[in-house]
PDB file of C-alpha atoms and ligand atoms in Angstrom:
ATOM      1  CA  MET V   1      86.115   7.888  89.444  1.00 87.00           C
ATOM      2  CA  SER V   2      87.052   4.261  89.737  1.00 93.00           C
ATOM      3  CA  VAL V   3      83.744   2.984  91.125  1.00 97.00           C
ATOM      4  CA  ARG V   4      80.424   4.800  91.268  1.00 98.00           C
ATOM      5  CA  ILE V   5      77.653   3.117  93.238  1.00 97.00           C
ATOM      6  CA  LEU V   6      74.541   5.211  92.710  1.00 97.00           C
ATOM      7  CA  ASN V   7      71.264   4.942  94.647  1.00 97.00           C
ATOM      8  CA  ILE V   8      71.443   1.174  95.046  1.00 97.00           C
ATOM      9  CA  SER V   9      68.559  -0.588  96.786  1.00 97.00           C
ATOM     10  CA  LYS V  10      68.072  -4.319  97.261  1.00 97.00           C
ATOM     11  CA  THR V  11      65.384  -6.307  99.056  1.00 97.00           C
ATOM     12  CA  TYR V  12      65.442 -10.079  99.612  1.00 96.00           C
ATOM     13  CA  GLY V  13      61.816 -11.105 100.085  1.00 93.00           C
ATOM     14  CA  ARG V  14      60.769  -8.722 102.818  1.00 92.00           C
ATOM     15  CA  GLN V  15      64.316  -8.085 104.074  1.00 93.00           C
ATOM     16  CA  LYS V  16      65.633  -4.728 102.883  1.00 95.00           C
ATOM     17  CA  ALA V  17      69.400  -5.286 102.582  1.00 97.00           C
ATOM     18  CA  LEU V  18      70.374  -1.945 100.980  1.00 97.00           C
ATOM     19  CA  ASP V  19      68.399   1.271 100.967  1.00 97.00           C
ATOM     20  CA  ASP V  20      69.417   3.931  98.457  1.00 97.00           C
ATOM     21  CA  VAL V  21      73.174   3.573  98.918  1.00 97.00           C
ATOM     22  CA  THR V  22      75.481   5.952  97.055  1.00 97.00           C
ATOM     23  CA  VAL V  23      79.287   5.708  97.213  1.00 97.00           C
ATOM     24  CA  GLU V  24      81.914   7.078  94.860  1.00 97.00           C
ATOM     25  CA  ILE V  25      85.452   5.743  95.060  1.00 97.00           C
ATOM     26  CA  GLY V  26      88.444   7.365  93.409  1.00 95.00           C
ATOM     27  CA  GLU V  27      91.314   5.635  91.636  1.00 94.00           C
ATOM     28  CA  GLY V  28      93.872   4.126  93.994  1.00 93.00           C
ATOM     29  CA  GLU V  29      91.797   4.456  97.160  1.00 95.00           C
ATOM     30  CA  ILE V  30      91.768   1.664  99.748  1.00 96.00           C
ATOM     31  CA  VAL V  31      88.294   1.742 101.208  1.00 97.00           C
ATOM     32  CA  GLY V  32      86.977  -0.298 104.136  1.00 95.00           C
ATOM     33  CA  LEU V  33      83.289  -1.147 104.363  1.00 96.00           C
ATOM     34  CA  LEU V  34      82.786  -1.526 108.086  1.00 92.00           C
ATOM     35  CA  GLY V  35      79.621  -2.933 109.600  1.00 89.00           C
ATOM     36  CA  PRO V  36      78.221  -5.699 111.797  1.00 86.00           C
ATOM     37  CA  ASN V  37      76.913  -8.982 110.370  1.00 88.00           C
ATOM     38  CA  GLY V  38      73.847  -8.420 108.253  1.00 92.00           C
ATOM     39  CA  ALA V  39      74.690  -4.745 107.564  1.00 93.00           C
ATOM     40  CA  GLY V  40      74.555  -5.241 103.789  1.00 96.00           C
ATOM     41  CA  LYS V  41      78.317  -5.333 103.010  1.00 96.00           C
ATOM     42  CA  SER V  42      78.303  -8.583 101.007  1.00 97.00           C
ATOM     43  CA  THR V  43      75.186  -7.553  99.138  1.00 97.00           C
ATOM     44  CA  LEU V  44      76.811  -4.257  98.160  1.00 97.00           C
ATOM     45  CA  MET V  45      79.946  -6.073  97.001  1.00 97.00           C
ATOM     46  CA  LYS V  46      77.995  -8.648  94.980  1.00 97.00           C
ATOM     47  CA  ILE V  47      76.057  -5.863  93.256  1.00 97.00           C
ATOM     48  CA  THR V  48      79.250  -3.884  92.574  1.00 97.00           C
ATOM     49  CA  THR V  49      80.876  -6.917  90.965  1.00 96.00           C
ATOM     50  CA  GLY V  50      77.777  -7.712  88.893  1.00 95.00           C
ATOM     51  CA  TYR V  51      77.128 -11.061  90.635  1.00 93.00           C
ATOM     52  CA  LEU V  52      73.777  -9.859  91.888  1.00 95.00           C
ATOM     53  CA  ALA V  53      71.300  -7.459  90.305  1.00 95.00           C
ATOM     54  CA  ALA V  54      70.074  -4.470  92.299  1.00 97.00           C
ATOM     55  CA  ASP V  55      66.376  -3.578  92.487  1.00 97.00           C
ATOM     56  CA  ALA V  56      67.193   0.068  91.824  1.00 97.00           C
ATOM     57  CA  GLY V  57      70.218   2.240  91.105  1.00 97.00           C
ATOM     58  CA  HIS V  58      73.306   1.515  89.054  1.00 95.00           C
ATOM     59  CA  VAL V  59      77.025   0.815  89.276  1.00 97.00           C
ATOM     60  CA  GLU V  60      79.812   2.073  87.049  1.00 97.00           C
ATOM     61  CA  VAL V  61      83.325   0.659  87.058  1.00 97.00           C
ATOM     62  CA  CYS V  62      85.893   2.953  85.420  1.00 96.00           C
ATOM     63  CA  GLY V  63      83.044   4.522  83.432  1.00 95.00           C
ATOM     64  CA  TYR V  64      81.426   1.221  82.324  1.00 97.00           C
ATOM     65  CA  ASP V  65      77.929   0.398  83.542  1.00 96.00           C
ATOM     66  CA  ILE V  66      77.794  -3.058  85.143  1.00 96.00           C
ATOM     67  CA  ASP V  67      74.335  -3.755  83.633  1.00 94.00           C
ATOM     68  CA  THR V  68      74.712  -2.376  80.136  1.00 95.00           C
ATOM     69  CA  GLU V  69      78.410  -3.183  79.593  1.00 95.00           C
ATOM     70  CA  PRO V  70      78.874  -6.149  81.953  1.00 94.00           C
ATOM     71  CA  VAL V  71      81.784  -7.787  80.128  1.00 93.00           C
ATOM     72  CA  ARG V  72      83.906  -4.604  80.051  1.00 94.00           C
ATOM     73  CA  ALA V  73      82.967  -3.618  83.598  1.00 95.00           C
ATOM     74  CA  ARG V  74      83.549  -7.076  85.087  1.00 94.00           C
ATOM     75  CA  SER V  75      86.901  -7.467  83.329  1.00 93.00           C
ATOM     76  CA  LEU V  76      88.124  -4.498  85.400  1.00 96.00           C
ATOM     77  CA  ILE V  77      87.201  -6.098  88.731  1.00 96.00           C
ATOM     78  CA  GLY V  78      88.871  -8.812  90.784  1.00 96.00           C
ATOM     79  CA  TYR V  79      86.642 -10.313  93.478  1.00 96.00           C
ATOM     80  CA  LEU V  80      87.287 -12.471  96.524  1.00 96.00           C
ATOM     81  CA  PRO V  81      83.890 -13.673  97.786  1.00 95.00           C
ATOM     82  CA  GLU V  82      83.267 -14.127 101.492  1.00 92.00           C
ATOM     83  CA  HIS V  83      83.760 -17.884 101.713  1.00 87.00           C
ATOM     84  CA  ASN V  84      86.567 -18.043  99.170  1.00 84.00           C
ATOM     85  CA  PRO V  85      85.338 -20.940  97.049  1.00 82.00           C
ATOM     86  CA  LEU V  86      88.316 -22.962  95.804  1.00 86.00           C
ATOM     87  CA  TYR V  87      88.818 -26.396  94.285  1.00 90.00           C
ATOM     88  CA  PRO V  88      90.526 -28.351  97.097  1.00 91.00           C
ATOM     89  CA  ASP V  89      91.695 -31.143  94.794  1.00 93.00           C
ATOM     90  CA  MET V  90      93.562 -28.855  92.423  1.00 95.00           C
ATOM     91  CA  TYR V  91      97.174 -27.772  92.776  1.00 96.00           C
ATOM     92  CA  VAL V  92      97.773 -24.060  93.351  1.00 96.00           C
ATOM     93  CA  ARG V  93      99.477 -23.353  90.027  1.00 95.00           C
ATOM     94  CA  GLU V  94      97.029 -25.594  88.157  1.00 95.00           C
ATOM     95  CA  TYR V  95      94.047 -23.777  89.676  1.00 96.00           C
ATOM     96  CA  LEU V  96      95.403 -20.302  88.932  1.00 96.00           C
ATOM     97  CA  THR V  97      96.270 -21.383  85.372  1.00 95.00           C
ATOM     98  CA  MET V  98      92.676 -22.562  84.953  1.00 94.00           C
ATOM     99  CA  VAL V  99      91.384 -19.186  86.196  1.00 94.00           C
ATOM    100  CA  ALA V 100      93.758 -17.445  83.757  1.00 94.00           C
ATOM    101  CA  HIS V 101      92.317 -19.551  80.907  1.00 93.00           C
ATOM    102  CA  LEU V 102      88.823 -18.413  81.913  1.00 89.00           C
ATOM    103  CA  TYR V 103      90.100 -14.876  81.406  1.00 86.00           C
ATOM    104  CA  LYS V 104      91.551 -16.050  78.074  1.00 85.00           C
ATOM    105  CA  ILE V 105      95.068 -15.442  79.382  1.00 83.00           C
ATOM    106  CA  ASN V 106      97.413 -18.077  78.061  1.00 81.00           C
ATOM    107  CA  ALA V 107     100.647 -16.859  79.594  1.00 82.00           C
ATOM    108  CA  PRO V 108     102.345 -18.984  82.255  1.00 87.00           C
ATOM    109  CA  GLU V 109     104.543 -15.979  83.129  1.00 90.00           C
ATOM    110  CA  ALA V 110     101.443 -13.957  84.114  1.00 90.00           C
ATOM    111  CA  VAL V 111     100.410 -16.729  86.532  1.00 94.00           C
ATOM    112  CA  ALA V 112     103.990 -17.018  87.818  1.00 95.00           C
ATOM    113  CA  GLU V 113     104.094 -13.283  88.495  1.00 94.00           C
ATOM    114  CA  ILE V 114     100.886 -13.402  90.531  1.00 95.00           C
ATOM    115  CA  ILE V 115     102.114 -16.458  92.453  1.00 95.00           C
ATOM    116  CA  GLU V 116     105.265 -14.495  93.290  1.00 93.00           C
ATOM    117  CA  ARG V 117     103.403 -11.318  94.218  1.00 92.00           C
ATOM    118  CA  THR V 118     101.015 -13.118  96.573  1.00 93.00           C
ATOM    119  CA  GLY V 119     103.832 -15.024  98.302  1.00 93.00           C
ATOM    120  CA  LEU V 120     102.632 -18.414  97.038  1.00 94.00           C
ATOM    121  CA  THR V 121     105.865 -19.549  95.369  1.00 94.00           C
ATOM    122  CA  PRO V 122     106.808 -22.128  98.056  1.00 94.00           C
ATOM    123  CA  GLU V 123     103.274 -23.566  98.059  1.00 94.00           C
ATOM    124  CA  SER V 124     102.557 -23.452  94.344  1.00 93.00           C
ATOM    125  CA  HIS V 125     103.043 -27.202  93.784  1.00 94.00           C
ATOM    126  CA  LYS V 126     100.801 -28.203  96.675  1.00 96.00           C
ATOM    127  CA  LYS V 127      97.173 -29.198  96.612  1.00 96.00           C
ATOM    128  CA  ILE V 128      94.842 -26.435  97.773  1.00 96.00           C
ATOM    129  CA  ALA V 129      93.339 -28.836 100.360  1.00 95.00           C
ATOM    130  CA  SER V 130      96.738 -29.155 102.078  1.00 95.00           C
ATOM    131  CA  LEU V 131      97.298 -25.398 102.517  1.00 95.00           C
ATOM    132  CA  SER V 132      96.811 -23.439 105.747  1.00 93.00           C
ATOM    133  CA  LYS V 133      93.853 -21.053 105.833  1.00 92.00           C
ATOM    134  CA  GLY V 134      96.212 -18.085 105.365  1.00 93.00           C
ATOM    135  CA  TYR V 135      97.680 -19.606 102.196  1.00 94.00           C
ATOM    136  CA  ARG V 136      94.229 -20.536 100.913  1.00 94.00           C
ATOM    137  CA  GLN V 137      93.283 -16.904 101.347  1.00 94.00           C
ATOM    138  CA  ARG V 138      96.352 -15.938  99.306  1.00 95.00           C
ATOM    139  CA  VAL V 139      95.137 -18.261  96.541  1.00 96.00           C
ATOM    140  CA  GLY V 140      91.757 -16.480  96.676  1.00 96.00           C
ATOM    141  CA  ILE V 141      93.482 -13.112  96.423  1.00 96.00           C
ATOM    142  CA  ALA V 142      95.712 -14.401  93.601  1.00 96.00           C
ATOM    143  CA  GLN V 143      92.653 -15.496  91.564  1.00 96.00           C
ATOM    144  CA  ALA V 144      91.183 -12.008  92.109  1.00 96.00           C
ATOM    145  CA  LEU V 145      94.359 -10.479  90.631  1.00 95.00           C
ATOM    146  CA  ILE V 146      94.364 -12.565  87.454  1.00 94.00           C
ATOM    147  CA  GLY V 147      93.305 -10.414  84.537  1.00 90.00           C
ATOM    148  CA  ASN V 148      95.135  -7.462  86.083  1.00 93.00           C
ATOM    149  CA  PRO V 149      91.964  -5.708  87.335  1.00 95.00           C
ATOM    150  CA  LYS V 150      91.935  -2.027  88.241  1.00 96.00           C
ATOM    151  CA  VAL V 151      89.572  -2.613  91.164  1.00 97.00           C
ATOM    152  CA  VAL V 152      89.910  -5.398  93.727  1.00 97.00           C
ATOM    153  CA  ILE V 153      86.960  -6.242  95.972  1.00 97.00           C
ATOM    154  CA  LEU V 154      87.666  -8.414  99.003  1.00 97.00           C
ATOM    155  CA  ASP V 155      84.802  -9.649 101.184  1.00 96.00           C
ATOM    156  CA  GLU V 156      85.998 -10.210 104.789  1.00 94.00           C
ATOM    157  CA  PRO V 157      89.526 -11.147 103.660  1.00 94.00           C
ATOM    158  CA  THR V 158      90.932 -11.830 107.145  1.00 93.00           C
ATOM    159  CA  THR V 159      87.982 -13.495 108.878  1.00 90.00           C
ATOM    160  CA  GLY V 160      88.943 -16.832 110.403  1.00 87.00           C
ATOM    161  CA  LEU V 161      92.713 -16.313 110.170  1.00 89.00           C
ATOM    162  CA  ASP V 162      95.130 -16.431 113.095  1.00 89.00           C
ATOM    163  CA  PRO V 163      96.929 -13.215 114.160  1.00 90.00           C
ATOM    164  CA  ASN V 164     100.100 -13.885 112.129  1.00 89.00           C
ATOM    165  CA  GLN V 165      98.115 -14.738 109.022  1.00 90.00           C
ATOM    166  CA  ILE V 166      96.022 -11.605 109.535  1.00 92.00           C
ATOM    167  CA  ASP V 167      99.166  -9.432 109.591  1.00 92.00           C
ATOM    168  CA  GLU V 168     100.487 -11.095 106.438  1.00 90.00           C
ATOM    169  CA  ILE V 169      97.217 -10.771 104.514  1.00 93.00           C
ATOM    170  CA  ARG V 170      96.874  -7.118 105.581  1.00 94.00           C
ATOM    171  CA  ALA V 171     100.404  -6.403 104.329  1.00 93.00           C
ATOM    172  CA  LEU V 172      99.558  -8.105 101.031  1.00 93.00           C
ATOM    173  CA  ILE V 173      96.376  -6.013 100.664  1.00 96.00           C
ATOM    174  CA  ARG V 174      98.316  -2.795 101.355  1.00 95.00           C
ATOM    175  CA  GLU V 175     100.824  -3.840  98.703  1.00 94.00           C
ATOM    176  CA  ILE V 176      98.022  -4.499  96.187  1.00 95.00           C
ATOM    177  CA  GLY V 177      96.587  -1.062  97.054  1.00 95.00           C
ATOM    178  CA  ARG V 178      99.742   0.610  95.740  1.00 94.00           C
ATOM    179  CA  ASP V 179      98.547   0.234  92.154  1.00 93.00           C
ATOM    180  CA  LYS V 180      94.865  -0.716  92.404  1.00 96.00           C
ATOM    181  CA  THR V 181      91.656   0.538  93.928  1.00 97.00           C
ATOM    182  CA  VAL V 182      90.751  -1.776  96.817  1.00 97.00           C
ATOM    183  CA  ILE V 183      87.384  -2.168  98.510  1.00 97.00           C
ATOM    184  CA  LEU V 184      87.292  -4.568 101.444  1.00 97.00           C
ATOM    185  CA  SER V 185      84.681  -5.417 104.037  1.00 96.00           C
ATOM    186  CA  THR V 186      85.278  -6.073 107.696  1.00 92.00           C
ATOM    187  CA  HIS V 187      83.565  -5.896 111.060  1.00 85.00           C
ATOM    188  CA  LEU V 188      86.782  -4.799 112.797  1.00 83.00           C
ATOM    189  CA  MET V 189      87.671  -1.148 113.310  1.00 79.00           C
ATOM    190  CA  GLN V 190      91.337  -2.050 113.752  1.00 80.00           C
ATOM    191  CA  GLU V 191      91.359  -3.691 110.332  1.00 88.00           C
ATOM    192  CA  VAL V 192      90.253  -0.427 108.786  1.00 87.00           C
ATOM    193  CA  ASN V 193      92.875   1.474 110.774  1.00 83.00           C
ATOM    194  CA  ALA V 194      95.561  -0.982 109.651  1.00 87.00           C
ATOM    195  CA  ILE V 195      94.768  -0.970 105.940  1.00 92.00           C
ATOM    196  CA  CYS V 196      92.372   1.694 104.716  1.00 92.00           C
ATOM    197  CA  ASP V 197      92.585   5.366 103.710  1.00 88.00           C
ATOM    198  CA  ARG V 198      88.864   5.703 104.037  1.00 93.00           C
ATOM    199  CA  VAL V 199      86.100   3.987 105.964  1.00 92.00           C
ATOM    200  CA  ILE V 200      82.435   3.675 105.092  1.00 94.00           C
ATOM    201  CA  ILE V 201      80.349   2.602 108.062  1.00 92.00           C
ATOM    202  CA  ILE V 202      77.255   0.697 107.042  1.00 93.00           C
ATOM    203  CA  ASP V 203      74.412  -0.689 109.143  1.00 90.00           C
ATOM    204  CA  LYS V 204      70.980  -2.033 108.214  1.00 92.00           C
ATOM    205  CA  GLY V 205      71.500  -1.115 104.579  1.00 95.00           C
ATOM    206  CA  HIS V 206      72.336   2.542 105.265  1.00 94.00           C
ATOM    207  CA  ILE V 207      75.622   4.418 105.241  1.00 94.00           C
ATOM    208  CA  LEU V 208      76.137   5.967 108.659  1.00 90.00           C
ATOM    209  CA  ALA V 209      79.489   7.637 108.070  1.00 89.00           C
ATOM    210  CA  ASP V 210      82.069   8.027 105.336  1.00 92.00           C
ATOM    211  CA  GLY V 211      85.521   9.536 105.703  1.00 90.00           C
ATOM    212  CA  LYS V 212      88.965   9.030 107.175  1.00 87.00           C
ATOM    213  CA  ALA V 213      88.888   6.639 110.138  1.00 77.00           C
ATOM    214  CA  ALA V 214      90.519   9.214 112.420  1.00 72.00           C
ATOM    215  CA  ALA V 215      88.002  11.894 111.385  1.00 76.00           C
ATOM    216  CA  ILE V 216      85.104   9.568 112.161  1.00 74.00           C
ATOM    217  CA  ALA V 217      86.568   8.677 115.541  1.00 67.00           C
ATOM    218  CA  ASP V 218      86.877  12.428 116.242  1.00 66.00           C
ATOM    219  CA  LYS V 219      83.326  13.083 115.145  1.00 66.00           C
ATOM    220  CA  VAL V 220      82.054  10.280 117.333  1.00 64.00           C
ATOM    221  CA  GLY V 221      83.941  11.627 120.341  1.00 62.00           C
ATOM    222  CA  GLY V 222      85.711  10.019 123.239  1.00 63.00           C
ATOM    223  CA  GLY V 223      84.382   7.182 125.327  1.00 71.00           C
ATOM    224  CA  MET V 224      85.441   4.563 127.794  1.00 74.00           C
ATOM    225  CA  ALA V 225      84.271   1.776 130.030  1.00 77.00           C
ATOM    226  CA  VAL V 226      84.905   2.247 133.752  1.00 80.00           C
ATOM    227  CA  GLU V 227      84.544  -0.382 136.440  1.00 80.00           C
ATOM    228  CA  VAL V 228      84.078   0.983 139.954  1.00 75.00           C
ATOM    229  CA  LEU V 229      84.221  -0.943 143.201  1.00 68.00           C
ATOM    230  CA  PHE V 230      80.683  -0.343 144.484  1.00 61.00           C
ATOM    231  CA  ASP V 231      77.661   0.340 142.391  1.00 57.00           C
ATOM    232  CA  LYS V 232      76.283   2.841 144.935  1.00 58.00           C
ATOM    233  CA  ASP V 233      79.565   4.741 144.942  1.00 55.00           C
ATOM    234  CA  ILE V 234      78.884   6.408 141.694  1.00 64.00           C
ATOM    235  CA  ASP V 235      76.417   9.264 141.806  1.00 77.00           C
ATOM    236  CA  VAL V 236      75.723   9.316 138.123  1.00 80.00           C
ATOM    237  CA  ILE V 237      74.057  12.710 137.889  1.00 81.00           C
ATOM    238  CA  SER V 238      76.791  14.602 139.672  1.00 81.00           C
ATOM    239  CA  ALA V 239      79.468  12.636 137.833  1.00 83.00           C
ATOM    240  CA  GLU V 240      77.832  13.442 134.503  1.00 84.00           C
ATOM    241  CA  LYS V 241      77.826  17.157 135.364  1.00 85.00           C
ATOM    242  CA  GLN V 242      81.382  17.282 136.551  1.00 85.00           C
ATOM    243  CA  LEU V 243      82.762  15.273 133.701  1.00 84.00           C
ATOM    244  CA  ASN V 244      80.485  16.829 131.085  1.00 84.00           C
ATOM    245  CA  ALA V 245      79.790  13.307 129.892  1.00 84.00           C
ATOM    246  CA  THR V 246      77.003  10.758 129.518  1.00 84.00           C
ATOM    247  CA  ILE V 247      77.193   7.801 131.894  1.00 85.00           C
ATOM    248  CA  THR V 248      75.293   4.580 131.202  1.00 83.00           C
ATOM    249  CA  PRO V 249      75.459   1.312 133.165  1.00 83.00           C
ATOM    250  CA  ILE V 250      76.861  -1.557 131.088  1.00 80.00           C
ATOM    251  CA  GLY V 251      77.442  -4.171 133.801  1.00 80.00           C
ATOM    252  CA  GLU V 252      77.047  -4.753 137.505  1.00 80.00           C
ATOM    253  CA  HIS V 253      79.729  -2.287 138.524  1.00 80.00           C
ATOM    254  CA  GLU V 254      80.502  -1.023 135.105  1.00 81.00           C
ATOM    255  CA  TYR V 255      79.595   2.167 133.319  1.00 84.00           C
ATOM    256  CA  ARG V 256      80.209   3.627 129.934  1.00 81.00           C
ATOM    257  CA  VAL V 257      81.368   7.243 130.097  1.00 83.00           C
ATOM    258  CA  GLU V 258      81.062   9.112 126.821  1.00 79.00           C
ATOM    259  CA  SER V 259      81.864  12.600 125.710  1.00 74.00           C
ATOM    260  CA  SER V 260      80.213  14.346 122.803  1.00 64.00           C
ATOM    261  CA  GLN V 261      83.535  15.978 121.974  1.00 65.00           C
ATOM    262  CA  SER V 262      86.593  14.190 120.772  1.00 60.00           C
ATOM    263  CA  GLU V 263      88.219  14.026 124.129  1.00 68.00           C
ATOM    264  CA  ASP V 264      90.134  11.441 126.084  1.00 72.00           C
ATOM    265  CA  LEU V 265      88.204  11.324 129.340  1.00 79.00           C
ATOM    266  CA  ARG V 266      90.545   9.028 131.216  1.00 82.00           C
ATOM    267  CA  ALA V 267      92.477  11.674 133.161  1.00 85.00           C
ATOM    268  CA  LYS V 268      89.319  13.592 134.067  1.00 85.00           C
ATOM    269  CA  THR V 269      87.579  10.435 135.262  1.00 85.00           C
ATOM    270  CA  PHE V 270      90.572   9.325 137.257  1.00 87.00           C
ATOM    271  CA  ASN V 271      90.772  12.701 139.021  1.00 88.00           C
ATOM    272  CA  TYR V 272      87.022  12.650 139.636  1.00 86.00           C
ATOM    273  CA  ALA V 273      87.305   9.208 141.214  1.00 85.00           C
ATOM    274  CA  VAL V 274      90.170  10.282 143.473  1.00 87.00           C
ATOM    275  CA  THR V 275      88.324  13.400 144.691  1.00 86.00           C
ATOM    276  CA  ASN V 276      85.175  11.386 145.385  1.00 84.00           C
ATOM    277  CA  ASN V 277      86.883   8.410 147.001  1.00 82.00           C
ATOM    278  CA  LEU V 278      85.787   5.993 144.307  1.00 82.00           C
ATOM    279  CA  VAL V 279      87.892   2.958 143.612  1.00 83.00           C
ATOM    280  CA  ILE V 280      88.415   2.348 139.922  1.00 86.00           C
ATOM    281  CA  LEU V 281      88.990  -1.307 139.039  1.00 86.00           C
ATOM    282  CA  SER V 282      89.445  -0.766 135.351  1.00 87.00           C
ATOM    283  CA  LEU V 283      89.315   2.035 132.858  1.00 85.00           C
ATOM    284  CA  LEU V 284      89.386   1.314 129.170  1.00 82.00           C
ATOM    285  CA  ARG V 285      89.271   3.720 126.277  1.00 74.00           C
ATOM    286  CA  THR V 286      86.633   2.599 123.798  1.00 69.00           C
ATOM    287  CA  ASP V 287      86.683   5.170 120.976  1.00 57.00           C
ATOM    288  CA  ASN V 288      87.971   2.583 118.548  1.00 54.00           C
ATOM    289  CA  ASN V 289      85.424   0.096 119.638  1.00 55.00           C
ATOM    290  CA  ILE V 290      82.934  -0.577 116.904  1.00 60.00           C
ATOM    291  CA  GLU V 291      80.055  -1.078 119.332  1.00 61.00           C
ATOM    292  CA  SER V 292      80.508   2.369 120.820  1.00 63.00           C
ATOM    293  CA  ILE V 293      80.837   3.947 117.368  1.00 69.00           C
ATOM    294  CA  PHE V 294      77.640   2.271 116.186  1.00 67.00           C
ATOM    295  CA  HIS V 295      75.905   3.156 119.408  1.00 67.00           C
ATOM    296  CA  LYS V 296      76.671   6.810 118.857  1.00 67.00           C
ATOM    297  CA  LEU V 297      76.097   6.896 115.118  1.00 71.00           C
ATOM    298  CA  THR V 298      72.741   5.163 115.381  1.00 65.00           C
ATOM    299  CA  ARG V 299      71.681   7.705 117.995  1.00 62.00           C
ATOM    300  CA  GLY V 300      72.352  10.320 115.329  1.00 54.00           C
ATOM    301  CA  LEU V 301      75.554  11.619 116.984  1.00 44.00           C
TER     302      LEU V 301
HETATM  303  P1  ADP F 401      76.879  -8.447 105.667  1.00 63.36           P
HETATM  304  O1  ADP F 401      77.747  -8.842 104.526  1.00 63.36           O
HETATM  305  O2  ADP F 401      77.113  -7.044 106.135  1.00 63.36           O
HETATM  306  O3  ADP F 401      76.933  -9.440 106.809  1.00 63.36           O
HETATM  307  P2  ADP F 401      74.673  -9.167 103.917  1.00 63.36           P
HETATM  308  O4  ADP F 401      74.766  -8.308 102.723  1.00 63.36           O
HETATM  309  O5  ADP F 401      75.153 -10.575 103.809  1.00 63.36           O
HETATM  310  O6  ADP F 401      75.349  -8.436 105.152  1.00 63.36           O
HETATM  311  O7  ADP F 401      73.152  -9.227 104.383  1.00 63.36           O
HETATM  312  C1  ADP F 401      72.317  -8.082 104.503  1.00 63.36           C
HETATM  313  C2  ADP F 401      70.913  -8.540 104.898  1.00 63.36           C
HETATM  314  O8  ADP F 401      70.307  -9.276 103.838  1.00 63.36           O
HETATM  315  C3  ADP F 401      70.877  -9.458 106.119  1.00 63.36           C
HETATM  316  O9  ADP F 401      69.719  -9.161 106.859  1.00 63.36           O
HETATM  317  C4  ADP F 401      70.807 -10.829 105.503  1.00 63.36           C
HETATM  318  O10 ADP F 401      70.152 -11.739 106.378  1.00 63.36           O
HETATM  319  C5  ADP F 401      69.982 -10.589 104.262  1.00 63.36           C
HETATM  320  N1  ADP F 401      70.342 -11.517 103.168  1.00 63.36           N
HETATM  321  C6  ADP F 401      71.564 -11.632 102.576  1.00 63.36           C
HETATM  322  N2  ADP F 401      71.536 -12.549 101.581  1.00 63.36           N
HETATM  323  C7  ADP F 401      70.262 -13.030 101.544  1.00 63.36           C
HETATM  324  C8  ADP F 401      69.572 -14.003 100.745  1.00 63.36           C
HETATM  325  N3  ADP F 401      70.204 -14.649  99.759  1.00 63.36           N
HETATM  326  N4  ADP F 401      68.283 -14.212 101.014  1.00 63.36           N
HETATM  327  C9  ADP F 401      67.627 -13.565 101.991  1.00 63.36           C
HETATM  328  N5  ADP F 401      68.198 -12.625 102.784  1.00 63.36           N
HETATM  329  C10 ADP F 401      69.494 -12.357 102.572  1.00 63.36           C
END
């Protein structure tokens, strides 16, 4: 096992951030921690990296306990914190060389290799303050790679980037995942689909689901949002029976139609609407929508 997070609990004052969380991650996995703001993702990452102490439980990194062997354990982890703290007045290469010195690495070629790998070569002589947000994020990822860690932990690595930068950073993370274990946090289902082998859904300090993204989507079942022309046109009870689905109003003329099975309900709903003379204004599949997944998972499936 690359990372073992065992029975971790953490309370800030009266706010319980993590409640008996256990996760085991194998070597080479790319795992996405998916959850809304306040779910406990950052807290879990800070505890895993040894930046924050848990109230209960323990963490092992490649067999080393983060509390009893912190130096060994932490030397195996690279960490990009949520707000990517950098020194804006330093030059890229200068900053990364300083980080390397902190790791007692005195090899310019090691820094050069990381600059190359993270696509920073053209920007390496610039000041950090003058870089775009995407390049600053690359610098944050580069500093996480110094010391050649076995496990890389990235807290919300694409938040605040534009779509092109997001694609580039995701490609870089996939590339890093070829020879390292990667744990990243996100509140976007599509991010998990784009990068991760495995997704752990977390909310209010509890793990709600853990597995392959496609398997979780299957388990959660099909769902969609339908907008009909007139509110009174939809006889919910008969529609529910005929479609074998649950229908809940989500807007003035809008309903959520959900199936307990993994089923695409669009064709069935369309045919139902035609037979009952309902006018459909829009029909959108929502299985991959995090809100609908949370909605279902928190209702206990
Ligand atoms: P996420 O990363 O999923 O957004 P966090 O781990 O940051 O979640 O937060 C989990 C919960 O703990 C939230 O309710 C948050 O308000 C609370 N929390 C986080 N850090 C602190 C802190 N330093 N002091 C008090 N409460 C905190």
